[in-house]
Amino acid sequence: INPNLLEAKVNVEDISQKIVPRWHIPMINDHERNKKYFEAIKKAVNDHYDVLEIGTGTGLLSMMAIDSGAKKVITCEMNESISGIAKKIVSKNGYQEQICVINKISTDLTLGKDLPQKVDLIISEIFSSELVGEGIQISILDAKKRLLKENGKMIPEGAELKLALLENNSEIRDKCFTDKMYNYDLSDFNEITGNKFSLNLGDLDISFLSDEKIAFKFDFYSDKINKAKQKVLEIPVINNGTCLGIVTWMKINLYEEINLENNPTNNKNSHWTNVIYTFDKPLEVLKGNILKIKASLFIDSIWFEFIN
């Protein structure tokens, strides 16, 4: 009624940020992610012409699939606002006859209605920064069982969640701990802030106090979901220093030898954040010490804690 009403503009912006979180922009503009996915799609589409993409986003991966030789791409997106704009983008770029955007979650897709037949290739990029947070295990297993042809292919094929002991870094420490300020001891505040922090470490000089270790491994061709799994990881310290906790990252096996990894020491431009699990307070360690970390995997979440 009144297009200049400031209160309405503010409310629309608040709603927009809830419906389409702003992390979509750095994800879309992640050149390394896009490059690796395009390489994998070009290689996988070679003999696979009917493609399903789970999680349309802008439609970028679907358009890449068509340009790599796919005959038809059906892509599903549960977010109505995103699927609507994806249709516009697909049409604007001239792919409307080859790409069909469906506003559904993949587990609601039905053969004979949404898909005329099972597909040769399934593409998805529904990773959270801790790998499993967006329901990837359930979505991929369901699609593989119901919608993929026998001997069909998938991108990604698997993934690993890695970790290492994180050496003290003043900038990271200031984001995870408080201590003294103007000689006032504020350290008790750490008791209520938790131990899990999701940070963008791209501009920081990160170093480890251990070799990297695989915490959990995922094979997306498997017929089983990894769930309710716990293990104790014994991690040898390789240098003397102050350890803040552990830092985690993903290595995604997209297709055959094509991998995508957001190791914070050598991938400075990834849109994915790195999840840090801090100790209750920074810990002085010596080379040769063994730190025990309890690693817990649930269907849609991960947890790590120091146990000695």
PDB file of C-alpha atoms in Angstrom:
ATOM      1  CA  ILE A   1       0.000   0.000   0.000  1.00  0.00           C
ATOM      2  CA  ASN A   2       2.799   2.364   0.952  1.00  0.00           C
ATOM      3  CA  PRO A   3       6.045   1.328  -0.794  1.00  0.00           C
ATOM      4  CA  ASN A   4       8.005   3.912   1.201  1.00  0.00           C
ATOM      5  CA  LEU A   5       6.959   2.609   4.634  1.00  0.00           C
ATOM      6  CA  LEU A   6      10.277   2.137   6.447  1.00  0.00           C
ATOM      7  CA  GLU A   7       8.948  -0.384   8.991  1.00  0.00           C
ATOM      8  CA  ALA A   8       7.758  -2.624   6.155  1.00  0.00           C
ATOM      9  CA  LYS A   9      11.122  -2.422   4.386  1.00  0.00           C
ATOM     10  CA  VAL A  10      12.947  -3.430   7.578  1.00  0.00           C
ATOM     11  CA  ASN A  11      10.556  -6.348   8.152  1.00  0.00           C
ATOM     12  CA  VAL A  12      10.894  -7.564   4.562  1.00  0.00           C
ATOM     13  CA  GLU A  13      14.679  -7.522   4.908  1.00  0.00           C
ATOM     14  CA  ASP A  14      14.480  -9.508   8.171  1.00  0.00           C
ATOM     15  CA  ILE A  15      12.203 -12.091   6.534  1.00  0.00           C
ATOM     16  CA  SER A  16      14.448 -12.263   3.463  1.00  0.00           C
ATOM     17  CA  GLN A  17      17.507 -13.055   5.579  1.00  0.00           C
ATOM     18  CA  LYS A  18      15.627 -15.879   7.308  1.00  0.00           C
ATOM     19  CA  ILE A  19      14.299 -17.361   4.055  1.00  0.00           C
ATOM     20  CA  VAL A  20      17.560 -17.030   2.095  1.00  0.00           C
ATOM     21  CA  PRO A  21      20.480 -16.885   4.563  1.00  0.00           C
ATOM     22  CA  ARG A  22      23.359 -14.685   3.434  1.00  0.00           C
ATOM     23  CA  TRP A  23      25.854 -17.579   3.374  1.00  0.00           C
ATOM     24  CA  HIS A  24      24.420 -18.410  -0.059  1.00  0.00           C
ATOM     25  CA  ILE A  25      26.400 -15.557  -1.668  1.00  0.00           C
ATOM     26  CA  PRO A  26      29.928 -16.670  -0.635  1.00  0.00           C
ATOM     27  CA  MET A  27      28.924 -20.252  -1.484  1.00  0.00           C
ATOM     28  CA  ILE A  28      27.841 -19.237  -4.993  1.00  0.00           C
ATOM     29  CA  ASN A  29      31.034 -17.210  -5.459  1.00  0.00           C
ATOM     30  CA  ASP A  30      33.384 -19.934  -4.178  1.00  0.00           C
ATOM     31  CA  HIS A  31      35.577 -20.311  -7.265  1.00  0.00           C
ATOM     32  CA  GLU A  32      37.464 -23.373  -6.028  1.00  0.00           C
ATOM     33  CA  ARG A  33      34.213 -25.196  -5.245  1.00  0.00           C
ATOM     34  CA  ASN A  34      32.768 -24.291  -8.642  1.00  0.00           C
ATOM     35  CA  LYS A  35      35.947 -25.272 -10.491  1.00  0.00           C
ATOM     36  CA  LYS A  36      36.186 -28.692  -8.812  1.00  0.00           C
ATOM     37  CA  TYR A  37      32.485 -29.435  -9.310  1.00  0.00           C
ATOM     38  CA  PHE A  38      32.714 -28.485 -12.991  1.00  0.00           C
ATOM     39  CA  GLU A  39      35.727 -30.803 -13.423  1.00  0.00           C
ATOM     40  CA  ALA A  40      33.848 -33.658 -11.746  1.00  0.00           C
ATOM     41  CA  ILE A  41      30.657 -33.043 -13.738  1.00  0.00           C
ATOM     42  CA  LYS A  42      32.520 -32.967 -17.069  1.00  0.00           C
ATOM     43  CA  LYS A  43      34.129 -36.297 -16.260  1.00  0.00           C
ATOM     44  CA  ALA A  44      31.035 -38.013 -14.832  1.00  0.00           C
ATOM     45  CA  VAL A  45      28.511 -36.884 -17.449  1.00  0.00           C
ATOM     46  CA  ASN A  46      30.584 -38.474 -20.226  1.00  0.00           C
ATOM     47  CA  ASP A  47      28.287 -41.499 -20.497  1.00  0.00           C
ATOM     48  CA  HIS A  48      25.447 -40.395 -18.206  1.00  0.00           C
ATOM     49  CA  TYR A  49      22.774 -38.308 -19.797  1.00  0.00           C
ATOM     50  CA  ASP A  50      19.846 -38.138 -17.370  1.00  0.00           C
ATOM     51  CA  VAL A  51      20.818 -36.173 -14.266  1.00  0.00           C
ATOM     52  CA  LEU A  52      19.169 -35.346 -10.949  1.00  0.00           C
ATOM     53  CA  GLU A  53      20.543 -32.456  -8.915  1.00  0.00           C
ATOM     54  CA  ILE A  54      19.596 -32.233  -5.233  1.00  0.00           C
ATOM     55  CA  GLY A  55      19.555 -28.636  -4.003  1.00  0.00           C
ATOM     56  CA  THR A  56      19.185 -26.312  -6.998  1.00  0.00           C
ATOM     57  CA  GLY A  57      20.495 -23.050  -5.553  1.00  0.00           C
ATOM     58  CA  THR A  58      21.106 -20.808  -8.567  1.00  0.00           C
ATOM     59  CA  GLY A  59      20.961 -23.722 -11.008  1.00  0.00           C
ATOM     60  CA  LEU A  60      24.696 -23.397 -11.665  1.00  0.00           C
ATOM     61  CA  LEU A  61      25.556 -27.091 -11.341  1.00  0.00           C
ATOM     62  CA  SER A  62      22.587 -28.072 -13.514  1.00  0.00           C
ATOM     63  CA  MET A  63      23.715 -25.717 -16.271  1.00  0.00           C
ATOM     64  CA  MET A  64      27.237 -27.116 -15.954  1.00  0.00           C
ATOM     65  CA  ALA A  65      25.782 -30.608 -16.437  1.00  0.00           C
ATOM     66  CA  ILE A  66      23.985 -29.624 -19.643  1.00  0.00           C
ATOM     67  CA  ASP A  67      27.148 -27.995 -21.004  1.00  0.00           C
ATOM     68  CA  SER A  68      29.025 -31.202 -20.146  1.00  0.00           C
ATOM     69  CA  GLY A  69      26.726 -33.286 -22.341  1.00  0.00           C
ATOM     70  CA  ALA A  70      23.714 -34.168 -20.180  1.00  0.00           C
ATOM     71  CA  LYS A  71      20.507 -34.639 -22.129  1.00  0.00           C
ATOM     72  CA  LYS A  72      18.144 -33.620 -19.333  1.00  0.00           C
ATOM     73  CA  VAL A  73      18.546 -32.349 -15.773  1.00  0.00           C
ATOM     74  CA  ILE A  74      15.819 -32.463 -13.158  1.00  0.00           C
ATOM     75  CA  THR A  75      16.767 -30.387 -10.138  1.00  0.00           C
ATOM     76  CA  CYS A  76      14.871 -30.081  -6.874  1.00  0.00           C
ATOM     77  CA  GLU A  77      14.911 -27.277  -4.321  1.00  0.00           C
ATOM     78  CA  MET A  78      12.850 -27.246  -1.129  1.00  0.00           C
ATOM     79  CA  ASN A  79      13.064 -23.458  -0.641  1.00  0.00           C
ATOM     80  CA  GLU A  80      10.262 -21.870  -2.647  1.00  0.00           C
ATOM     81  CA  SER A  81      11.990 -18.492  -3.016  1.00  0.00           C
ATOM     82  CA  ILE A  82      15.202 -20.109  -4.248  1.00  0.00           C
ATOM     83  CA  SER A  83      13.480 -22.505  -6.644  1.00  0.00           C
ATOM     84  CA  GLY A  84      11.479 -19.610  -8.101  1.00  0.00           C
ATOM     85  CA  ILE A  85      14.553 -17.503  -8.802  1.00  0.00           C
ATOM     86  CA  ALA A  86      16.431 -20.566 -10.104  1.00  0.00           C
ATOM     87  CA  LYS A  87      13.744 -21.032 -12.750  1.00  0.00           C
ATOM     88  CA  LYS A  88      14.257 -17.411 -13.772  1.00  0.00           C
ATOM     89  CA  ILE A  89      18.059 -17.848 -13.939  1.00  0.00           C
ATOM     90  CA  VAL A  90      17.787 -21.082 -15.934  1.00  0.00           C
ATOM     91  CA  SER A  91      15.431 -19.430 -18.427  1.00  0.00           C
ATOM     92  CA  LYS A  92      17.532 -16.262 -18.657  1.00  0.00           C
ATOM     93  CA  ASN A  93      20.552 -18.375 -19.604  1.00  0.00           C
ATOM     94  CA  GLY A  94      18.609 -20.345 -22.210  1.00  0.00           C
ATOM     95  CA  TYR A  95      18.378 -23.753 -20.498  1.00  0.00           C
ATOM     96  CA  GLN A  96      14.617 -23.868 -19.835  1.00  0.00           C
ATOM     97  CA  GLU A  97      14.048 -26.742 -22.302  1.00  0.00           C
ATOM     98  CA  GLN A  98      16.734 -28.933 -20.766  1.00  0.00           C
ATOM     99  CA  ILE A  99      16.490 -28.158 -17.033  1.00  0.00           C
ATOM    100  CA  CYS A 100      13.352 -28.721 -14.977  1.00  0.00           C
ATOM    101  CA  VAL A 101      13.298 -27.072 -11.530  1.00  0.00           C
ATOM    102  CA  ILE A 102      10.967 -28.705  -8.997  1.00  0.00           C
ATOM    103  CA  ASN A 103      10.048 -27.068  -5.684  1.00  0.00           C
ATOM    104  CA  LYS A 104      10.339 -30.185  -3.510  1.00  0.00           C
ATOM    105  CA  ILE A 105      12.691 -31.827  -1.078  1.00  0.00           C
ATOM    106  CA  SER A 106      14.412 -34.782  -2.748  1.00  0.00           C
ATOM    107  CA  THR A 107      12.841 -37.345  -0.423  1.00  0.00           C
ATOM    108  CA  ASP A 108       9.401 -36.295  -1.755  1.00  0.00           C
ATOM    109  CA  LEU A 109      10.279 -36.825  -5.427  1.00  0.00           C
ATOM    110  CA  THR A 110       8.346 -39.641  -7.070  1.00  0.00           C
ATOM    111  CA  LEU A 111       9.181 -41.751 -10.109  1.00  0.00           C
ATOM    112  CA  GLY A 112       6.642 -41.508 -12.885  1.00  0.00           C
ATOM    113  CA  LYS A 113       5.562 -38.055 -11.731  1.00  0.00           C
ATOM    114  CA  ASP A 114       8.568 -35.850 -10.991  1.00  0.00           C
ATOM    115  CA  LEU A 115      11.060 -38.103 -12.777  1.00  0.00           C
ATOM    116  CA  PRO A 116       9.986 -40.165 -15.802  1.00  0.00           C
ATOM    117  CA  GLN A 117      12.639 -42.773 -14.983  1.00  0.00           C
ATOM    118  CA  LYS A 118      15.647 -43.373 -12.790  1.00  0.00           C
ATOM    119  CA  VAL A 119      18.663 -41.214 -13.587  1.00  0.00           C
ATOM    120  CA  ASP A 120      22.238 -41.999 -14.591  1.00  0.00           C
ATOM    121  CA  LEU A 121      23.863 -39.427 -12.318  1.00  0.00           C
ATOM    122  CA  ILE A 122      22.968 -37.650  -9.074  1.00  0.00           C
ATOM    123  CA  ILE A 123      24.701 -34.370  -8.227  1.00  0.00           C
ATOM    124  CA  SER A 124      24.420 -32.684  -4.854  1.00  0.00           C
ATOM    125  CA  GLU A 125      26.142 -30.036  -2.787  1.00  0.00           C
ATOM    126  CA  ILE A 126      24.290 -29.962   0.513  1.00  0.00           C
ATOM    127  CA  PHE A 127      27.233 -29.974   2.913  1.00  0.00           C
ATOM    128  CA  SER A 128      27.275 -27.960   6.094  1.00  0.00           C
ATOM    129  CA  SER A 129      30.609 -26.812   7.514  1.00  0.00           C
ATOM    130  CA  GLU A 130      30.641 -29.910   9.713  1.00  0.00           C
ATOM    131  CA  LEU A 131      29.713 -32.089   6.705  1.00  0.00           C
ATOM    132  CA  VAL A 132      26.494 -33.745   7.925  1.00  0.00           C
ATOM    133  CA  GLY A 133      24.442 -30.789   9.194  1.00  0.00           C
ATOM    134  CA  GLU A 134      22.045 -30.402   6.228  1.00  0.00           C
ATOM    135  CA  GLY A 135      20.690 -33.944   6.222  1.00  0.00           C
ATOM    136  CA  ILE A 136      23.057 -35.119   3.517  1.00  0.00           C
ATOM    137  CA  GLN A 137      23.193 -38.752   4.648  1.00  0.00           C
ATOM    138  CA  ILE A 138      19.435 -39.330   4.536  1.00  0.00           C
ATOM    139  CA  SER A 139      18.958 -37.378   1.294  1.00  0.00           C
ATOM    140  CA  ILE A 140      21.721 -39.117  -0.648  1.00  0.00           C
ATOM    141  CA  LEU A 141      20.876 -42.622   0.558  1.00  0.00           C
ATOM    142  CA  ASP A 142      17.196 -42.135  -0.278  1.00  0.00           C
ATOM    143  CA  ALA A 143      17.988 -40.782  -3.749  1.00  0.00           C
ATOM    144  CA  LYS A 144      20.488 -43.553  -4.422  1.00  0.00           C
ATOM    145  CA  LYS A 145      18.016 -46.290  -3.474  1.00  0.00           C
ATOM    146  CA  ARG A 146      14.923 -44.894  -5.224  1.00  0.00           C
ATOM    147  CA  LEU A 147      16.060 -42.641  -8.047  1.00  0.00           C
ATOM    148  CA  LEU A 148      19.444 -43.837  -9.330  1.00  0.00           C
ATOM    149  CA  LYS A 149      19.848 -46.513 -11.994  1.00  0.00           C
ATOM    150  CA  GLU A 150      21.813 -49.637 -11.177  1.00  0.00           C
ATOM    151  CA  ASN A 151      25.503 -48.804 -11.559  1.00  0.00           C
ATOM    152  CA  GLY A 152      24.594 -45.119 -11.724  1.00  0.00           C
ATOM    153  CA  LYS A 153      27.093 -42.515 -10.554  1.00  0.00           C
ATOM    154  CA  MET A 154      27.053 -39.816  -7.889  1.00  0.00           C
ATOM    155  CA  ILE A 155      28.809 -36.526  -7.249  1.00  0.00           C
ATOM    156  CA  PRO A 156      30.062 -36.533  -4.537  1.00  0.00           C
ATOM    157  CA  GLU A 157      31.057 -40.152  -4.039  1.00  0.00           C
ATOM    158  CA  GLY A 158      32.251 -39.819  -0.449  1.00  0.00           C
ATOM    159  CA  ALA A 159      33.759 -37.535   2.155  1.00  0.00           C
ATOM    160  CA  GLU A 160      36.025 -37.418   5.184  1.00  0.00           C
ATOM    161  CA  LEU A 161      35.825 -35.241   8.263  1.00  0.00           C
ATOM    162  CA  LYS A 162      39.351 -34.419   9.403  1.00  0.00           C
ATOM    163  CA  LEU A 163      40.823 -32.781  12.473  1.00  0.00           C
ATOM    164  CA  ALA A 164      44.087 -31.613  14.000  1.00  0.00           C
ATOM    165  CA  LEU A 165      45.267 -30.025  17.226  1.00  0.00           C
ATOM    166  CA  LEU A 166      45.154 -26.236  16.830  1.00  0.00           C
ATOM    167  CA  GLU A 167      48.153 -24.224  17.940  1.00  0.00           C
ATOM    168  CA  ASN A 168      47.619 -20.961  19.801  1.00  0.00           C
ATOM    169  CA  ASN A 169      46.860 -18.038  17.531  1.00  0.00           C
ATOM    170  CA  SER A 170      46.095 -14.670  19.118  1.00  0.00           C
ATOM    171  CA  GLU A 171      43.295 -13.832  16.679  1.00  0.00           C
ATOM    172  CA  ILE A 172      41.552 -17.186  17.116  1.00  0.00           C
ATOM    173  CA  ARG A 173      42.102 -17.038  20.878  1.00  0.00           C
ATOM    174  CA  ASP A 174      40.380 -13.645  20.994  1.00  0.00           C
ATOM    175  CA  LYS A 175      37.355 -15.145  19.211  1.00  0.00           C
ATOM    176  CA  CYS A 176      37.051 -18.163  21.525  1.00  0.00           C
ATOM    177  CA  PHE A 177      38.318 -17.092  24.959  1.00  0.00           C
ATOM    178  CA  THR A 178      38.281 -14.058  27.204  1.00  0.00           C
ATOM    179  CA  ASP A 179      40.831 -13.480  29.935  1.00  0.00           C
ATOM    180  CA  LYS A 180      41.982 -10.107  31.285  1.00  0.00           C
ATOM    181  CA  MET A 181      40.954  -6.681  30.133  1.00  0.00           C
ATOM    182  CA  TYR A 182      42.540  -3.620  31.757  1.00  0.00           C
ATOM    183  CA  ASN A 183      43.673  -5.924  34.593  1.00  0.00           C
ATOM    184  CA  TYR A 184      40.099  -7.088  35.199  1.00  0.00           C
ATOM    185  CA  ASP A 185      39.869 -10.891  35.270  1.00  0.00           C
ATOM    186  CA  LEU A 186      36.958 -11.835  32.983  1.00  0.00           C
ATOM    187  CA  SER A 187      37.911 -15.486  32.480  1.00  0.00           C
ATOM    188  CA  ASP A 188      34.863 -16.902  34.303  1.00  0.00           C
ATOM    189  CA  PHE A 189      32.770 -15.766  31.339  1.00  0.00           C
ATOM    190  CA  ASN A 190      34.266 -18.680  29.368  1.00  0.00           C
ATOM    191  CA  GLU A 191      32.159 -21.041  31.491  1.00  0.00           C
ATOM    192  CA  ILE A 192      28.966 -19.979  29.689  1.00  0.00           C
ATOM    193  CA  THR A 193      30.144 -19.530  26.100  1.00  0.00           C
ATOM    194  CA  GLY A 194      30.463 -23.193  25.141  1.00  0.00           C
ATOM    195  CA  ASN A 195      33.295 -24.953  23.340  1.00  0.00           C
ATOM    196  CA  LYS A 196      32.166 -24.996  19.720  1.00  0.00           C
ATOM    197  CA  PHE A 197      32.940 -22.116  17.361  1.00  0.00           C
ATOM    198  CA  SER A 198      32.399 -21.867  13.608  1.00  0.00           C
ATOM    199  CA  LEU A 199      34.956 -19.431  12.199  1.00  0.00           C
ATOM    200  CA  ASN A 200      36.198 -18.212   8.857  1.00  0.00           C
ATOM    201  CA  LEU A 201      39.953 -18.797   9.123  1.00  0.00           C
ATOM    202  CA  GLY A 202      40.868 -17.789   5.589  1.00  0.00           C
ATOM    203  CA  ASP A 203      42.973 -14.745   6.449  1.00  0.00           C
ATOM    204  CA  LEU A 204      44.741 -16.238   9.477  1.00  0.00           C
ATOM    205  CA  ASP A 205      48.090 -17.978   9.732  1.00  0.00           C
ATOM    206  CA  ILE A 206      47.029 -21.384  11.040  1.00  0.00           C
ATOM    207  CA  SER A 207      49.391 -24.031  12.380  1.00  0.00           C
ATOM    208  CA  PHE A 208      48.799 -27.474  13.863  1.00  0.00           C
ATOM    209  CA  LEU A 209      50.334 -29.233  16.866  1.00  0.00           C
ATOM    210  CA  SER A 210      49.544 -32.668  15.411  1.00  0.00           C
ATOM    211  CA  ASP A 211      49.318 -34.438  12.109  1.00  0.00           C
ATOM    212  CA  GLU A 212      45.861 -34.422  10.551  1.00  0.00           C
ATOM    213  CA  LYS A 213      43.599 -37.329  11.415  1.00  0.00           C
ATOM    214  CA  ILE A 214      40.407 -38.690   9.844  1.00  0.00           C
ATOM    215  CA  ALA A 215      37.611 -38.658  12.400  1.00  0.00           C
ATOM    216  CA  PHE A 216      34.810 -40.064  10.233  1.00  0.00           C
ATOM    217  CA  LYS A 217      34.616 -41.367   6.680  1.00  0.00           C
ATOM    218  CA  PHE A 218      31.529 -41.517   4.458  1.00  0.00           C
ATOM    219  CA  ASP A 219      30.878 -43.666   1.387  1.00  0.00           C
ATOM    220  CA  PHE A 220      27.801 -42.315  -0.379  1.00  0.00           C
ATOM    221  CA  TYR A 221      27.442 -45.500  -2.418  1.00  0.00           C
ATOM    222  CA  SER A 222      26.892 -47.437   0.798  1.00  0.00           C
ATOM    223  CA  ASP A 223      23.420 -48.681   1.703  1.00  0.00           C
ATOM    224  CA  LYS A 224      23.897 -47.705   5.336  1.00  0.00           C
ATOM    225  CA  ILE A 225      23.825 -44.422   7.231  1.00  0.00           C
ATOM    226  CA  ASN A 226      26.594 -43.645   9.714  1.00  0.00           C
ATOM    227  CA  LYS A 227      24.800 -42.932  12.962  1.00  0.00           C
ATOM    228  CA  ALA A 228      25.261 -43.053  16.737  1.00  0.00           C
ATOM    229  CA  LYS A 229      28.954 -43.777  16.389  1.00  0.00           C
ATOM    230  CA  GLN A 230      31.514 -42.880  19.046  1.00  0.00           C
ATOM    231  CA  LYS A 231      35.256 -43.386  19.193  1.00  0.00           C
ATOM    232  CA  VAL A 232      38.246 -42.139  21.152  1.00  0.00           C
ATOM    233  CA  LEU A 233      41.006 -40.652  19.012  1.00  0.00           C
ATOM    234  CA  GLU A 234      44.529 -40.675  20.413  1.00  0.00           C
ATOM    235  CA  ILE A 235      46.395 -37.752  18.881  1.00  0.00           C
ATOM    236  CA  PRO A 236      50.186 -37.437  19.297  1.00  0.00           C
ATOM    237  CA  VAL A 237      51.554 -33.914  19.809  1.00  0.00           C
ATOM    238  CA  ILE A 238      54.337 -33.153  17.289  1.00  0.00           C
ATOM    239  CA  ASN A 239      55.646 -29.855  18.736  1.00  0.00           C
ATOM    240  CA  ASN A 240      55.796 -28.066  22.083  1.00  0.00           C
ATOM    241  CA  GLY A 241      53.258 -25.279  22.329  1.00  0.00           C
ATOM    242  CA  THR A 242      49.916 -23.990  23.537  1.00  0.00           C
ATOM    243  CA  CYS A 243      46.907 -25.879  22.176  1.00  0.00           C
ATOM    244  CA  LEU A 244      43.531 -24.129  21.901  1.00  0.00           C
ATOM    245  CA  GLY A 245      41.605 -27.292  20.994  1.00  0.00           C
ATOM    246  CA  ILE A 246      40.911 -29.032  17.700  1.00  0.00           C
ATOM    247  CA  VAL A 247      39.971 -27.657  14.300  1.00  0.00           C
ATOM    248  CA  THR A 248      37.932 -29.665  11.792  1.00  0.00           C
ATOM    249  CA  TRP A 249      37.509 -29.572   8.038  1.00  0.00           C
ATOM    250  CA  MET A 250      36.159 -31.624   5.136  1.00  0.00           C
ATOM    251  CA  LYS A 251      37.717 -33.513   2.280  1.00  0.00           C
ATOM    252  CA  ILE A 252      35.037 -34.234  -0.309  1.00  0.00           C
ATOM    253  CA  ASN A 253      35.618 -36.939  -2.909  1.00  0.00           C
ATOM    254  CA  LEU A 254      33.630 -35.496  -5.803  1.00  0.00           C
ATOM    255  CA  TYR A 255      34.372 -38.011  -8.549  1.00  0.00           C
ATOM    256  CA  GLU A 256      37.226 -40.485  -8.937  1.00  0.00           C
ATOM    257  CA  GLU A 257      40.439 -38.553  -8.174  1.00  0.00           C
ATOM    258  CA  ILE A 258      38.777 -35.102  -8.021  1.00  0.00           C
ATOM    259  CA  ASN A 259      38.673 -33.846  -4.426  1.00  0.00           C
ATOM    260  CA  LEU A 260      37.687 -30.641  -2.667  1.00  0.00           C
ATOM    261  CA  GLU A 261      39.184 -29.859   0.747  1.00  0.00           C
ATOM    262  CA  ASN A 262      38.897 -26.835   3.054  1.00  0.00           C
ATOM    263  CA  ASN A 263      41.997 -27.441   5.166  1.00  0.00           C
ATOM    264  CA  PRO A 264      42.488 -24.063   6.907  1.00  0.00           C
ATOM    265  CA  THR A 265      46.264 -24.098   6.350  1.00  0.00           C
ATOM    266  CA  ASN A 266      46.116 -24.179   2.555  1.00  0.00           C
ATOM    267  CA  ASN A 267      42.615 -23.285   1.381  1.00  0.00           C
ATOM    268  CA  LYS A 268      42.160 -19.610   2.185  1.00  0.00           C
ATOM    269  CA  ASN A 269      39.125 -18.871   0.027  1.00  0.00           C
ATOM    270  CA  SER A 270      36.614 -21.575   0.944  1.00  0.00           C
ATOM    271  CA  HIS A 271      33.098 -20.391   1.760  1.00  0.00           C
ATOM    272  CA  TRP A 272      32.808 -23.146   4.358  1.00  0.00           C
ATOM    273  CA  THR A 273      33.814 -22.123   7.842  1.00  0.00           C
ATOM    274  CA  ASN A 274      36.009 -24.330  10.020  1.00  0.00           C
ATOM    275  CA  VAL A 275      34.516 -25.669  13.228  1.00  0.00           C
ATOM    276  CA  ILE A 276      36.738 -25.373  16.305  1.00  0.00           C
ATOM    277  CA  TYR A 277      36.180 -27.285  19.526  1.00  0.00           C
ATOM    278  CA  THR A 278      38.111 -25.519  22.264  1.00  0.00           C
ATOM    279  CA  PHE A 279      39.433 -26.965  25.493  1.00  0.00           C
ATOM    280  CA  ASP A 280      38.048 -25.347  28.639  1.00  0.00           C
ATOM    281  CA  LYS A 281      41.228 -23.287  28.622  1.00  0.00           C
ATOM    282  CA  PRO A 282      44.352 -23.254  26.428  1.00  0.00           C
ATOM    283  CA  LEU A 283      46.558 -26.244  27.213  1.00  0.00           C
ATOM    284  CA  GLU A 284      50.345 -26.343  27.332  1.00  0.00           C
ATOM    285  CA  VAL A 285      51.540 -29.493  25.538  1.00  0.00           C
ATOM    286  CA  LEU A 286      54.880 -31.148  24.855  1.00  0.00           C
ATOM    287  CA  LYS A 287      56.066 -33.083  21.851  1.00  0.00           C
ATOM    288  CA  GLY A 288      55.209 -36.746  22.397  1.00  0.00           C
ATOM    289  CA  ASN A 289      52.160 -36.102  24.572  1.00  0.00           C
ATOM    290  CA  ILE A 290      49.049 -38.049  23.578  1.00  0.00           C
ATOM    291  CA  LEU A 291      45.750 -36.173  23.752  1.00  0.00           C
ATOM    292  CA  LYS A 292      42.529 -38.162  23.779  1.00  0.00           C
ATOM    293  CA  ILE A 293      39.541 -36.727  21.924  1.00  0.00           C
ATOM    294  CA  LYS A 294      36.107 -38.315  22.089  1.00  0.00           C
ATOM    295  CA  ALA A 295      34.455 -38.110  18.672  1.00  0.00           C
ATOM    296  CA  SER A 296      30.684 -38.549  18.379  1.00  0.00           C
ATOM    297  CA  LEU A 297      28.738 -38.823  15.135  1.00  0.00           C
ATOM    298  CA  PHE A 298      24.970 -38.556  14.893  1.00  0.00           C
ATOM    299  CA  ILE A 299      22.901 -38.576  11.705  1.00  0.00           C
ATOM    300  CA  ASP A 300      22.904 -34.783  11.336  1.00  0.00           C
ATOM    301  CA  SER A 301      25.524 -33.571  13.805  1.00  0.00           C
ATOM    302  CA  ILE A 302      29.050 -34.055  15.119  1.00  0.00           C
ATOM    303  CA  TRP A 303      30.606 -33.483  18.531  1.00  0.00           C
ATOM    304  CA  PHE A 304      34.171 -33.594  19.842  1.00  0.00           C
ATOM    305  CA  GLU A 305      35.455 -33.252  23.396  1.00  0.00           C
ATOM    306  CA  PHE A 306      38.757 -33.493  25.234  1.00  0.00           C
ATOM    307  CA  ILE A 307      38.739 -36.363  27.738  1.00  0.00           C
ATOM    308  CA  ASN A 308      42.161 -36.302  29.448  1.00  0.00           C
TER     309      ASN A 308
END
